[in-house]
Each structure stands twice: as structure tokens, then as C-alpha cells.
XYZ file of C-alpha atoms in Angstrom:
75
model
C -75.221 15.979 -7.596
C -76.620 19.460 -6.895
C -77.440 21.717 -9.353
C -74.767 24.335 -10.027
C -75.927 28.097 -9.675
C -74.466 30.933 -11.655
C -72.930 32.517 -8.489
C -71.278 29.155 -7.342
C -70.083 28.776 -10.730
C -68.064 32.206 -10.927
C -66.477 31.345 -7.423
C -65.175 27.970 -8.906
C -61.563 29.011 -9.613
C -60.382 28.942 -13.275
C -58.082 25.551 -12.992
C -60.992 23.902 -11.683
C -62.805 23.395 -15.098
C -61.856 21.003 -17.779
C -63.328 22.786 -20.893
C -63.012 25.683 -23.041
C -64.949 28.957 -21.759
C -65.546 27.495 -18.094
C -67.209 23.900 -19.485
C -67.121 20.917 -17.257
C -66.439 22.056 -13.820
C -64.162 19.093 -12.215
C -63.969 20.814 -8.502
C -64.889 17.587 -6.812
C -65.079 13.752 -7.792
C -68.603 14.013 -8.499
C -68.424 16.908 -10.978
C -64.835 14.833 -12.615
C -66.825 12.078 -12.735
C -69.745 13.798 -14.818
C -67.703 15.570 -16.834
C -65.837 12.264 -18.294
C -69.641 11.216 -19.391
C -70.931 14.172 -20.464
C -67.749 14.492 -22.996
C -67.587 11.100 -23.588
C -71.670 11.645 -25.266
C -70.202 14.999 -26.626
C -67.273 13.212 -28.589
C -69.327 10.261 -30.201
C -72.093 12.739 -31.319
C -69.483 14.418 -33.137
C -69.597 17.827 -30.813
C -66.640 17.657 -29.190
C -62.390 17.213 -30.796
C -61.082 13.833 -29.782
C -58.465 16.875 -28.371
C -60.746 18.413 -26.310
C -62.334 15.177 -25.147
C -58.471 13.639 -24.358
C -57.623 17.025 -22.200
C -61.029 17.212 -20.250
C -60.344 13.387 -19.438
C -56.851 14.025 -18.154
C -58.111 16.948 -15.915
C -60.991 14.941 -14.366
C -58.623 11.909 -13.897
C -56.278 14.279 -12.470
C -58.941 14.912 -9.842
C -60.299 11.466 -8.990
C -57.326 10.099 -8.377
C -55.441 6.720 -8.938
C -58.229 4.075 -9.895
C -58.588 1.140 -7.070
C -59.471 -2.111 -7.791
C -62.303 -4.424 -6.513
C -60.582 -4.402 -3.029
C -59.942 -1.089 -2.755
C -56.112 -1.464 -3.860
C -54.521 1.120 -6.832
C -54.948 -1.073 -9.593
């Protein structure tokens, strides 16, 4: 993943971000992806509301899709 410059980061639309004040961009699967791990650390070091930590999961789900099995089928 590249790194995310400030300019890049104020084009990112609004909806694209999981977290309060513009935290956890989820534009692509990469970023969703990154931002499931980086709250997941948040949450069990007691930084993060098991809220805050279920809605940034739902967004970045929302943006990787259906999950696929070992053959590639929606599991």
C-alpha cells in the first residue's frame, strides 16, 4: 500500500472513511482491508469503543465485498 499524502487525503470523499474525524480511509480493498487491522489493534489496546470498532468493520466490509471461499465461491 502507498503511503497516503495530505492532498490525496482531502480529495478522498467524506463516505469513503470509516472513522470519526476522517480515520481509516476505506476507498479501496486495500485501505478496507487495513483499516479492519488497524482497529482491530485499536480495540484490544483499549483505544477504540467496541462501537466504533463494530461501525468501521461494517464500512470496510461494505467495501470488500461478499467473502469467497477457498474456490473462489461467496461463502
Amino acid at each position: 500500500m502507498s503511503a497516503l499524502t495530505a492532498a490525496t487525503r482531502r480529495k478522498i470523499p467524506l463516505g469513503d472513511f470509516a472513522g470519526l474525524d476522517k480515520s481509516y480511509p476505506v476507498e479501496d480493498r486495500t485501505h478496507a482491508g487495513a483499516a479492519k487491522s488497524d482497529a482491530k489493534k485499536a480495540l484490544d489496546a483499549g483505544k477504540m469503543s467496541r462501537a466504533e470498532y463494530d461501525h468501521i468493520v461494517a464500512m470496510a466490509d461494505r467495501r470488500l465485498g461478499p467473502k469467497r471461499g477457498k474456490l473462489g465461491n461467496a461463502a
